[in-house]
Amino acid sequence: METTNGSLNRKLRMALCGGGQGSFIGRVHATAAVLDNRAALVAGALSSNQEKAKASAPAYDISEERAYGSYEEMVEKEMKLPEGERIDFVSVATPNHTHFPIAKCALEAGINVICDKPMTFDFAQAEEMVAAVEKSGAVFAVSHNYTGYPLVRQAREMILSGELGEIQAIRSNYIQGWLRTKLEDSDQKQAAWRTDPSKSGAAGAFGDIGTHAYNLGRYMTGLFPEEVSCHLKSMVEGRALDDYGHAVIRMENGGLMTVTASQISHGRENDLFIEVDGTKKALQWRQENPNEMIVRENGQPHKIFTRDPNAPFMTPLAASSCRLPSGHPEAFFEAFANVYRFAYDAMVLRAEGKDFEKKDTIYPNVYDGAEGMYFIQQCVASSKENGAWLPMKYEKARR
C-alpha cells in the first residue's frame, strides 16, 4: 500500500523563515514544498518585523500560536513541543545576510534545513555552515532549483556517460534586465536588498544569478574548476554592487567555462541558458523553454529532446523527475519541487534512523552551497585585480 513518505506514513512538518508580505521566493518555497503532498507548512517566522511576521501568517494558514516573531523563538518553542508535533525542517527564504544565523540555529537543534542561495553572506560563513551540517547529521539542501529540471538531469547523465565525448567548452549565461534603472531608489523591496552590500554580500548580479549559471555548468558536466579570471562592473551609475559580469574558468580537464550574468539587458526576463561542447556532440538548454533540449552533431540533423517520461531516450533520473506526460509543460515550480522531493527522501531515512547520502546527492547540498560562495569570493577578488587568474578549486567539491 502506498503511504505518505513510505514507512514514515505521515507528512513532514515544515517551518518557513521569510516569505512575509511582498516576498517572492518565500511563496515559491511554500508552493514547491507541498506540491507532492509530502509536507505541510505548520510554522513560520515570516519576517524580521514581528508585527509583519504575525500579519503574514494567515496567508499561509499558519496558526497564530505557531506564527513566531523571530527564528530564535521559533526554534526554541518548536523544540519544546512533543516529538510528534515539532517541525522536521526549516526553509530559509530570507535575504542573504540572514541565511547563516537562521540555518545554524536550526542545525544546532538537529533540524533539517533547505536554504536559499547564495548559501551564506561570505565564504567564511560557508565553511562554518559545512562544519555545522557535518556535526549535526541533518539533511541540508540548497535551492539551486535549476538542477531540478528533468532535461537538465538528462543532460548531466548523457554527459557523464560519455555520450558527448570529452567536454571542452561550457557557456553558461543568466541574462535579466529588471535592474536597468536604479530601481533600488524607489524602495522596491527585491531591488533594495539585492543591491545593498550589507545584505547581499560582496557581489550583486554575480551572487544573485551568476551563482546559478556557475552551478548549472558544474552540475551538468561534473567537471572541476582550476582557475578563474573575472570582470565585474556596475553599469548603472551609483549602484554599489555589480549588475554585469563575465568569468572565464579553466577546468581541470583543460576545457573552458564562461559565465556571464547581467541584470541590465533591455527586454531580457529570466534567460538562463547553457551550451556544452563535447568532442562528439554538443547540447543546448534554455530555462525559458525548459521542456526542450537541442543536441547537435556535425553532419547529422539537429535533435530536439522533449521532456517525455515515457520515452526510451529519457534516463531513469530524468524520467523520475517528471510529474506529467509529455506535452503538458512543467517548469519553475516543478523543478523547485524536485529539490524538495529528493531532499525529503533523505529526511525520511534520517527520521527512520537510517543512513543517507550526504555528499553525492541528487539535490544541491551544503558542499554545493559552499562552492558557490567560494566562486563569488574568487570572482570578486579577481575582478579587483583586473581579471587576475586566481585558484578556483574548492577542496570539498563533489562531482
GROMACS .gro file of C-alpha atoms in nm:
model
  399
    1MET     CA    1   0.000   0.000   0.000
    2GLU     CA    2   0.134   0.343  -0.095
    3THR     CA    3   0.165   0.582   0.200
    4THR     CA    4   0.288   0.936   0.255
    5ASN     CA    5   0.669   0.928   0.281
    6GLY     CA    6   0.683   0.550   0.279
    7SER     CA    7   0.717   0.376   0.613
    8LEU     CA    8   0.716   0.714   0.790
    9ASN     CA    9   0.349   0.728   0.691
   10ARG     CA   10   0.299   1.098   0.761
   11LYS     CA   11   0.373   1.437   0.613
   12LEU     CA   12   0.694   1.614   0.705
   13ARG     CA   13   0.631   1.927   0.910
   14MET     CA   14   0.776   2.245   0.760
   15ALA     CA   15   0.864   2.586   0.902
   16LEU     CA   16   0.928   2.886   0.677
   17CYS     CA   17   1.166   3.171   0.754
   18GLY     CA   18   1.094   3.471   0.533
   19GLY     CA   19   0.807   3.484   0.288
   20GLY     CA   20   0.625   3.773   0.453
   21GLN     CA   21   0.419   4.031   0.268
   22GLY     CA   22   0.595   4.142  -0.050
   23SER     CA   23   0.816   3.834  -0.072
   24PHE     CA   24   0.874   3.646  -0.399
   25ILE     CA   25   1.086   3.345  -0.315
   26GLY     CA   26   0.912   3.261   0.014
   27ARG     CA   27   0.588   3.185  -0.165
   28VAL     CA   28   0.780   2.976  -0.420
   29HIS     CA   29   0.932   2.767  -0.139
   30ALA     CA   30   0.594   2.722   0.026
   31THR     CA   31   0.433   2.610  -0.300
   32ALA     CA   32   0.715   2.378  -0.410
   33ALA     CA   33   0.740   2.216  -0.069
   34VAL     CA   34   0.382   2.088  -0.072
   35LEU     CA   35   0.346   2.010  -0.442
   36ASP     CA   36   0.382   1.634  -0.393
   37ASN     CA   37   0.171   1.625  -0.074
   38ARG     CA   38   0.469   1.505   0.129
   39ALA     CA   39   0.492   1.806   0.363
   40ALA     CA   40   0.271   2.055   0.543
   41LEU     CA   41   0.363   2.412   0.634
   42VAL     CA   42   0.282   2.436   1.005
   43ALA     CA   43   0.505   2.711   1.146
   44GLY     CA   44   0.696   3.018   1.045
   45ALA     CA   45   0.896   3.326   1.128
   46LEU     CA   46   0.785   3.511   0.819
   47SER     CA   47   0.956   3.845   0.872
   48SER     CA   48   1.221   4.014   1.084
   49ASN     CA   49   0.945   4.260   1.177
   50GLN     CA   50   0.736   4.088   1.445
   51GLU     CA   51   0.410   4.259   1.353
   52LYS     CA   52   0.457   4.178   0.986
   53ALA     CA   53   0.550   3.820   1.072
   54LYS     CA   54   0.224   3.772   1.262
   55ALA     CA   55   0.017   3.952   0.998
   56SER     CA   56   0.159   3.736   0.718
   57ALA     CA   57   0.075   3.402   0.882
   58PRO     CA   58  -0.293   3.374   0.777
   59ALA     CA   59  -0.194   3.383   0.409
   60TYR     CA   60  -0.005   3.058   0.470
   61ASP     CA   61  -0.270   2.902   0.700
   62ILE     CA   62  -0.019   2.910   0.986
   63SER     CA   63  -0.198   2.915   1.320
   64GLU     CA   64  -0.146   3.213   1.548
   65GLU     CA   65   0.036   3.012   1.814
   66ARG     CA   66   0.295   2.892   1.560
   67ALA     CA   67   0.346   3.227   1.388
   68TYR     CA   68   0.665   3.337   1.557
   69GLY     CA   69   0.824   3.679   1.582
   70SER     CA   70   1.179   3.554   1.526
   71TYR     CA   71   1.363   3.242   1.414
   72GLU     CA   72   1.516   3.207   1.762
   73GLU     CA   73   1.173   3.199   1.921
   74MET     CA   74   1.055   2.953   1.658
   75VAL     CA   75   1.335   2.703   1.713
   76GLU     CA   76   1.317   2.731   2.091
   77LYS     CA   77   0.940   2.680   2.114
   78GLU     CA   78   0.922   2.413   1.846
   79MET     CA   79   1.185   2.202   2.023
   80LYS     CA   80   0.973   2.214   2.340
   81LEU     CA   81   0.681   2.050   2.158
   82PRO     CA   82   0.637   1.672   2.167
   83GLU     CA   83   0.848   1.496   1.904
   84GLY     CA   84   0.533   1.401   1.714
   85GLU     CA   85   0.433   1.766   1.669
   86ARG     CA   86   0.752   1.967   1.622
   87ILE     CA   87   0.888   2.069   1.281
   88ASP     CA   88   1.107   1.838   1.073
   89PHE     CA   89   1.273   2.107   0.864
   90VAL     CA   90   1.315   2.481   0.816
   91SER     CA   91   1.314   2.652   0.478
   92VAL     CA   92   1.525   2.968   0.473
   93ALA     CA   93   1.389   3.222   0.223
   94THR     CA   94   1.533   3.547   0.356
   95PRO     CA   95   1.796   3.799   0.236
   96ASN     CA   96   2.150   3.659   0.210
   97HIS     CA   97   2.294   3.810   0.527
   98THR     CA   98   2.044   3.620   0.745
   99HIS     CA   99   2.084   3.271   0.594
  100PHE     CA  100   2.373   3.167   0.816
  101PRO     CA  101   2.238   3.253   1.162
  102ILE     CA  102   1.895   3.104   1.084
  103ALA     CA  103   2.031   2.781   0.936
  104LYS     CA  104   2.294   2.741   1.208
  105CYS     CA  105   2.033   2.787   1.480
  106ALA     CA  106   1.818   2.514   1.323
  107LEU     CA  107   2.112   2.279   1.270
  108GLU     CA  108   2.226   2.312   1.631
  109ALA     CA  109   1.878   2.197   1.733
  110GLY     CA  110   1.907   1.900   1.496
  111ILE     CA  111   1.651   2.035   1.248
  112ASN     CA  112   1.689   1.971   0.874
  113VAL     CA  113   1.735   2.279   0.653
  114ILE     CA  114   1.654   2.383   0.298
  115CYS     CA  115   1.835   2.710   0.233
  116ASP     CA  116   1.804   2.962  -0.045
  117LYS     CA  117   2.110   3.064  -0.244
  118PRO     CA  118   2.369   3.206  -0.222
  119MET     CA  119   2.400   2.995   0.091
  120THR     CA  120   2.571   3.248   0.318
  121PHE     CA  121   2.697   3.604   0.330
  122ASP     CA  122   3.059   3.506   0.261
  123PHE     CA  123   3.286   3.203   0.223
  124ALA     CA  124   3.398   3.206   0.588
  125GLN     CA  125   3.036   3.157   0.693
  126ALA     CA  126   3.001   2.884   0.430
  127GLU     CA  127   3.288   2.689   0.583
  128GLU     CA  128   3.123   2.722   0.924
  129MET     CA  129   2.797   2.600   0.773
  130VAL     CA  130   2.966   2.290   0.634
  131ALA     CA  131   3.106   2.215   0.979
  132ALA     CA  132   2.766   2.270   1.140
  133VAL     CA  133   2.594   2.034   0.895
  134GLU     CA  134   2.859   1.765   0.941
  135LYS     CA  135   2.831   1.792   1.319
  136SER     CA  136   2.450   1.786   1.323
  137GLY     CA  137   2.397   1.496   1.085
  138ALA     CA  138   2.097   1.685   0.946
  139VAL     CA  139   1.980   1.697   0.585
  140PHE     CA  140   2.084   2.025   0.421
  141ALA     CA  141   1.971   2.125   0.074
  142VAL     CA  142   2.038   2.445  -0.123
  143SER     CA  143   1.774   2.569  -0.364
  144HIS     CA  144   1.974   2.572  -0.686
  145ASN     CA  145   1.641   2.484  -0.837
  146TYR     CA  146   1.753   2.472  -1.200
  147THR     CA  147   1.921   2.138  -1.128
  148GLY     CA  148   1.567   2.005  -1.076
  149TYR     CA  149   1.456   2.036  -1.439
  150PRO     CA  150   1.421   1.689  -1.596
  151LEU     CA  151   1.617   1.778  -1.910
  152VAL     CA  152   1.899   1.929  -1.704
  153ARG     CA  153   1.926   1.595  -1.527
  154GLN     CA  154   1.902   1.421  -1.864
  155ALA     CA  155   2.191   1.634  -1.990
  156ARG     CA  156   2.402   1.554  -1.685
  157GLU     CA  157   2.361   1.181  -1.728
  158MET     CA  158   2.429   1.197  -2.103
  159ILE     CA  159   2.748   1.396  -2.039
  160LEU     CA  160   2.872   1.178  -1.754
  161SER     CA  161   2.811   0.865  -1.961
  162GLY     CA  162   3.045   0.999  -2.230
  163GLU     CA  163   2.780   1.048  -2.499
  164LEU     CA  164   2.911   1.396  -2.581
  165GLY     CA  165   3.276   1.288  -2.565
  166GLU     CA  166   3.530   1.500  -2.379
  167ILE     CA  167   3.378   1.830  -2.270
  168GLN     CA  168   3.589   2.118  -2.398
  169ALA     CA  169   3.372   2.428  -2.365
  170ILE     CA  170   3.079   2.540  -2.149
  171ARG     CA  171   2.896   2.869  -2.194
  172SER     CA  172   2.654   2.936  -1.910
  173ASN     CA  173   2.464   3.266  -1.911
  174TYR     CA  174   2.198   3.424  -1.694
  175ILE     CA  175   2.058   3.741  -1.851
  176GLN     CA  176   1.795   3.970  -1.697
  177GLY     CA  177   1.701   4.335  -1.745
  178TRP     CA  178   1.497   4.431  -1.440
  179LEU     CA  179   1.773   4.645  -1.284
  180ARG     CA  180   1.839   4.854  -1.596
  181THR     CA  181   1.730   5.159  -1.394
  182LYS     CA  182   1.824   5.232  -1.033
  183LEU     CA  183   1.514   5.058  -0.905
  184GLU     CA  184   1.652   5.039  -0.552
  185ASP     CA  185   1.597   5.414  -0.512
  186SER     CA  186   1.220   5.361  -0.536
  187ASP     CA  187   1.212   5.136  -0.226
  188GLN     CA  188   1.135   4.829  -0.435
  189LYS     CA  189   1.191   4.550  -0.183
  190GLN     CA  190   1.365   4.296  -0.408
  191ALA     CA  191   1.598   4.554  -0.561
  192ALA     CA  192   1.676   4.724  -0.229
  193TRP     CA  193   1.839   4.432  -0.052
  194ARG     CA  194   1.996   4.275  -0.361
  195THR     CA  195   2.196   4.592  -0.434
  196ASP     CA  196   2.295   4.655  -0.071
  197PRO     CA  197   2.639   4.514   0.019
  198SER     CA  198   2.540   4.486   0.386
  199LYS     CA  199   2.257   4.246   0.292
  200SER     CA  200   2.361   4.086  -0.038
  201GLY     CA  201   2.732   4.036   0.028
  202ALA     CA  202   3.033   4.110  -0.191
  203ALA     CA  203   2.856   4.055  -0.524
  204GLY     CA  204   2.535   4.176  -0.682
  205ALA     CA  205   2.426   4.008  -1.005
  206PHE     CA  206   2.708   3.756  -0.981
  207GLY     CA  207   2.595   3.649  -0.635
  208ASP     CA  208   2.226   3.652  -0.718
  209ILE     CA  209   2.219   3.484  -1.059
  210GLY     CA  210   2.582   3.422  -1.158
  211THR     CA  211   2.595   3.151  -0.892
  212HIS     CA  212   2.303   2.975  -1.065
  213ALA     CA  213   2.483   2.983  -1.401
  214TYR     CA  214   2.804   2.851  -1.246
  215ASN     CA  215   2.623   2.578  -1.055
  216LEU     CA  216   2.437   2.471  -1.369
  217GLY     CA  217   2.763   2.428  -1.560
  218ARG     CA  218   2.917   2.228  -1.278
  219TYR     CA  219   2.608   2.013  -1.229
  220MET     CA  220   2.559   1.932  -1.596
  221THR     CA  221   2.920   1.841  -1.670
  222GLY     CA  222   3.069   1.723  -1.342
  223LEU     CA  223   3.392   1.899  -1.440
  224PHE     CA  224   3.603   2.053  -1.164
  225PRO     CA  225   3.737   2.410  -1.194
  226GLU     CA  226   4.102   2.504  -1.155
  227GLU     CA  227   4.133   2.882  -1.200
  228VAL     CA  228   3.910   3.183  -1.264
  229SER     CA  229   3.953   3.523  -1.425
  230CYS     CA  230   3.662   3.763  -1.376
  231HIS     CA  231   3.547   4.114  -1.458
  232LEU     CA  232   3.253   4.262  -1.267
  233LYS     CA  233   3.103   4.605  -1.319
  234SER     CA  234   2.816   4.823  -1.212
  235MET     CA  235   2.676   4.971  -1.530
  236VAL     CA  236   2.418   5.183  -1.350
  237GLU     CA  237   2.583   5.490  -1.202
  238GLY     CA  238   2.584   5.498  -0.824
  239ARG     CA  239   2.499   5.130  -0.775
  240ALA     CA  240   2.714   4.974  -0.503
  241LEU     CA  241   2.733   4.620  -0.643
  242ASP     CA  242   2.789   4.466  -0.986
  243ASP     CA  243   2.496   4.438  -1.224
  244TYR     CA  244   2.701   4.279  -1.503
  245GLY     CA  245   2.990   4.038  -1.507
  246HIS     CA  246   3.185   3.779  -1.703
  247ALA     CA  247   3.409   3.499  -1.576
  248VAL     CA  248   3.638   3.259  -1.761
  249ILE     CA  249   3.712   2.936  -1.576
  250ARG     CA  250   3.988   2.690  -1.663
  251MET     CA  251   3.858   2.343  -1.591
  252GLU     CA  252   4.062   2.055  -1.456
  253ASN     CA  253   4.044   1.862  -1.784
  254GLY     CA  254   4.175   2.158  -1.986
  255GLY     CA  255   3.835   2.280  -2.100
  256LEU     CA  256   3.699   2.631  -2.055
  257MET     CA  257   3.376   2.751  -1.896
  258THR     CA  258   3.244   3.103  -1.932
  259VAL     CA  259   2.982   3.250  -1.700
  260THR     CA  260   2.802   3.573  -1.791
  261ALA     CA  261   2.546   3.738  -1.565
  262SER     CA  262   2.350   4.055  -1.643
  263GLN     CA  263   2.061   4.235  -1.479
  264ILE     CA  264   2.075   4.539  -1.710
  265SER     CA  265   1.994   4.391  -2.055
  266HIS     CA  266   1.681   4.552  -2.204
  267GLY     CA  267   1.392   4.315  -2.258
  268ARG     CA  268   1.555   4.010  -2.102
  269GLU     CA  269   1.341   3.847  -1.837
  270ASN     CA  270   1.487   3.532  -1.681
  271ASP     CA  271   1.708   3.392  -1.956
  272LEU     CA  272   1.932   3.126  -1.807
  273PHE     CA  273   2.081   2.923  -2.091
  274ILE     CA  274   2.373   2.688  -2.132
  275GLU     CA  275   2.567   2.535  -2.420
  276VAL     CA  276   2.808   2.244  -2.376
  277ASP     CA  277   3.058   2.147  -2.649
  278GLY     CA  278   3.198   1.793  -2.648
  279THR     CA  279   3.428   1.620  -2.894
  280LYS     CA  280   3.139   1.401  -3.016
  281LYS     CA  281   2.829   1.618  -2.973
  282ALA     CA  282   2.707   1.949  -2.831
  283LEU     CA  283   2.390   2.038  -2.643
  284GLN     CA  284   2.190   2.347  -2.554
  285TRP     CA  285   1.921   2.406  -2.291
  286ARG     CA  286   1.725   2.723  -2.208
  287GLN     CA  287   1.529   2.783  -1.888
  288GLU     CA  288   1.266   2.991  -2.062
  289ASN     CA  289   1.190   2.688  -2.284
  290PRO     CA  290   1.275   2.415  -2.033
  291ASN     CA  291   1.087   2.123  -2.188
  292GLU     CA  292   1.319   2.107  -2.490
  293MET     CA  293   1.692   2.041  -2.526
  294ILE     CA  294   1.884   2.057  -2.855
  295VAL     CA  295   2.163   1.809  -2.928
  296ARG     CA  296   2.387   1.870  -3.231
  297GLU     CA  297   2.638   1.657  -3.419
  298ASN     CA  298   2.823   1.765  -3.735
  299GLY     CA  299   2.674   1.604  -4.045
  300GLN     CA  300   2.358   1.496  -3.864
  301PRO     CA  301   2.017   1.662  -3.826
  302HIS     CA  302   1.976   1.853  -3.504
  303LYS     CA  303   1.786   1.654  -3.243
  304ILE     CA  304   1.527   1.811  -3.015
  305PHE     CA  305   1.482   1.618  -2.692
  306THR     CA  306   1.146   1.686  -2.530
  307ARG     CA  307   1.054   1.619  -2.169
  308ASP     CA  308   0.881   1.282  -2.201
  309PRO     CA  309   0.894   1.046  -1.901
  310ASN     CA  310   0.761   0.759  -2.115
  311ALA     CA  311   1.020   0.789  -2.393
  312PRO     CA  312   1.300   0.530  -2.408
  313PHE     CA  313   1.565   0.800  -2.453
  314MET     CA  314   1.495   0.951  -2.108
  315THR     CA  315   1.729   0.836  -1.832
  316PRO     CA  316   1.569   0.693  -1.517
  317LEU     CA  317   1.659   1.001  -1.307
  318ALA     CA  318   1.522   1.242  -1.567
  319ALA     CA  319   1.203   1.041  -1.606
  320SER     CA  320   1.153   1.016  -1.230
  321SER     CA  321   1.186   1.395  -1.210
  322CYS     CA  322   0.872   1.441  -1.421
  323ARG     CA  323   0.516   1.457  -1.291
  324LEU     CA  324   0.316   1.486  -1.614
  325PRO     CA  325   0.316   1.313  -1.955
  326SER     CA  326   0.483   1.484  -2.249
  327GLY     CA  327   0.312   1.789  -2.395
  328HIS     CA  328   0.193   1.907  -2.053
  329PRO     CA  329   0.455   2.173  -1.972
  330GLU     CA  330   0.643   2.150  -1.646
  331ALA     CA  331   0.858   2.440  -1.535
  332PHE     CA  332   0.976   2.652  -1.243
  333PHE     CA  333   0.757   2.524  -0.958
  334GLU     CA  334   0.806   2.160  -1.056
  335ALA     CA  335   1.184   2.198  -1.081
  336PHE     CA  336   1.194   2.376  -0.746
  337ALA     CA  337   0.981   2.098  -0.601
  338ASN     CA  338   1.233   1.840  -0.722
  339VAL     CA  339   1.492   1.986  -0.485
  340TYR     CA  340   1.243   1.930  -0.203
  341ARG     CA  341   1.129   1.593  -0.333
  342PHE     CA  342   1.472   1.432  -0.328
  343ALA     CA  343   1.572   1.604  -0.003
  344TYR     CA  344   1.256   1.456   0.152
  345ASP     CA  345   1.382   1.108   0.068
  346ALA     CA  346   1.690   1.178   0.281
  347MET     CA  347   1.481   1.334   0.561
  348VAL     CA  348   1.263   1.023   0.577
  349LEU     CA  349   1.568   0.798   0.603
  350ARG     CA  350   1.710   1.017   0.878
  351ALA     CA  351   1.379   1.010   1.068
  352GLU     CA  352   1.385   0.632   1.047
  353GLY     CA  353   1.738   0.622   1.187
  354LYS     CA  354   1.886   0.501   0.858
  355ASP     CA  355   2.195   0.617   0.670
  356PHE     CA  356   2.152   0.857   0.380
  357GLU     CA  357   2.384   1.004   0.117
  358LYS     CA  358   2.528   1.337   0.229
  359LYS     CA  359   2.770   1.446  -0.044
  360ASP     CA  360   2.687   1.289  -0.380
  361THR     CA  361   2.320   1.380  -0.352
  362ILE     CA  362   2.068   1.432  -0.632
  363TYR     CA  363   1.970   1.764  -0.474
  364PRO     CA  364   2.222   2.050  -0.426
  365ASN     CA  365   2.374   2.027  -0.078
  366VAL     CA  366   2.589   2.224   0.165
  367TYR     CA  367   2.906   2.147  -0.033
  368ASP     CA  368   2.750   2.294  -0.348
  369GLY     CA  369   2.647   2.597  -0.142
  370ALA     CA  370   2.999   2.643  -0.010
  371GLU     CA  371   3.148   2.607  -0.357
  372GLY     CA  372   2.911   2.879  -0.477
  373MET     CA  373   3.036   3.111  -0.206
  374TYR     CA  374   3.397   3.032  -0.299
  375PHE     CA  375   3.307   3.116  -0.661
  376ILE     CA  376   3.173   3.455  -0.551
  377GLN     CA  377   3.477   3.527  -0.334
  378GLN     CA  378   3.728   3.441  -0.605
  379CYS     CA  379   3.539   3.626  -0.880
  380VAL     CA  380   3.519   3.944  -0.672
  381ALA     CA  381   3.888   3.918  -0.581
  382SER     CA  382   3.989   3.854  -0.945
  383SER     CA  383   3.787   4.150  -1.067
  384LYS     CA  384   3.953   4.377  -0.813
  385GLU     CA  385   4.289   4.262  -0.954
  386ASN     CA  386   4.190   4.346  -1.313
  387GLY     CA  387   4.095   3.990  -1.402
  388ALA     CA  388   4.391   3.815  -1.243
  389TRP     CA  389   4.384   3.435  -1.256
  390LEU     CA  390   4.304   3.300  -0.911
  391PRO     CA  391   4.257   2.945  -0.773
  392MET     CA  392   3.902   2.812  -0.809
  393LYS     CA  393   3.922   2.453  -0.683
  394TYR     CA  394   3.715   2.401  -0.368
  395GLU     CA  395   3.857   2.107  -0.173
  396LYS     CA  396   3.519   1.961  -0.076
  397ALA     CA  397   3.352   1.999  -0.415
  398ARG     CA  398   3.161   1.699  -0.541
  399ARG     CA  399   3.118   1.583  -0.896
   0.00000   0.00000   0.00000
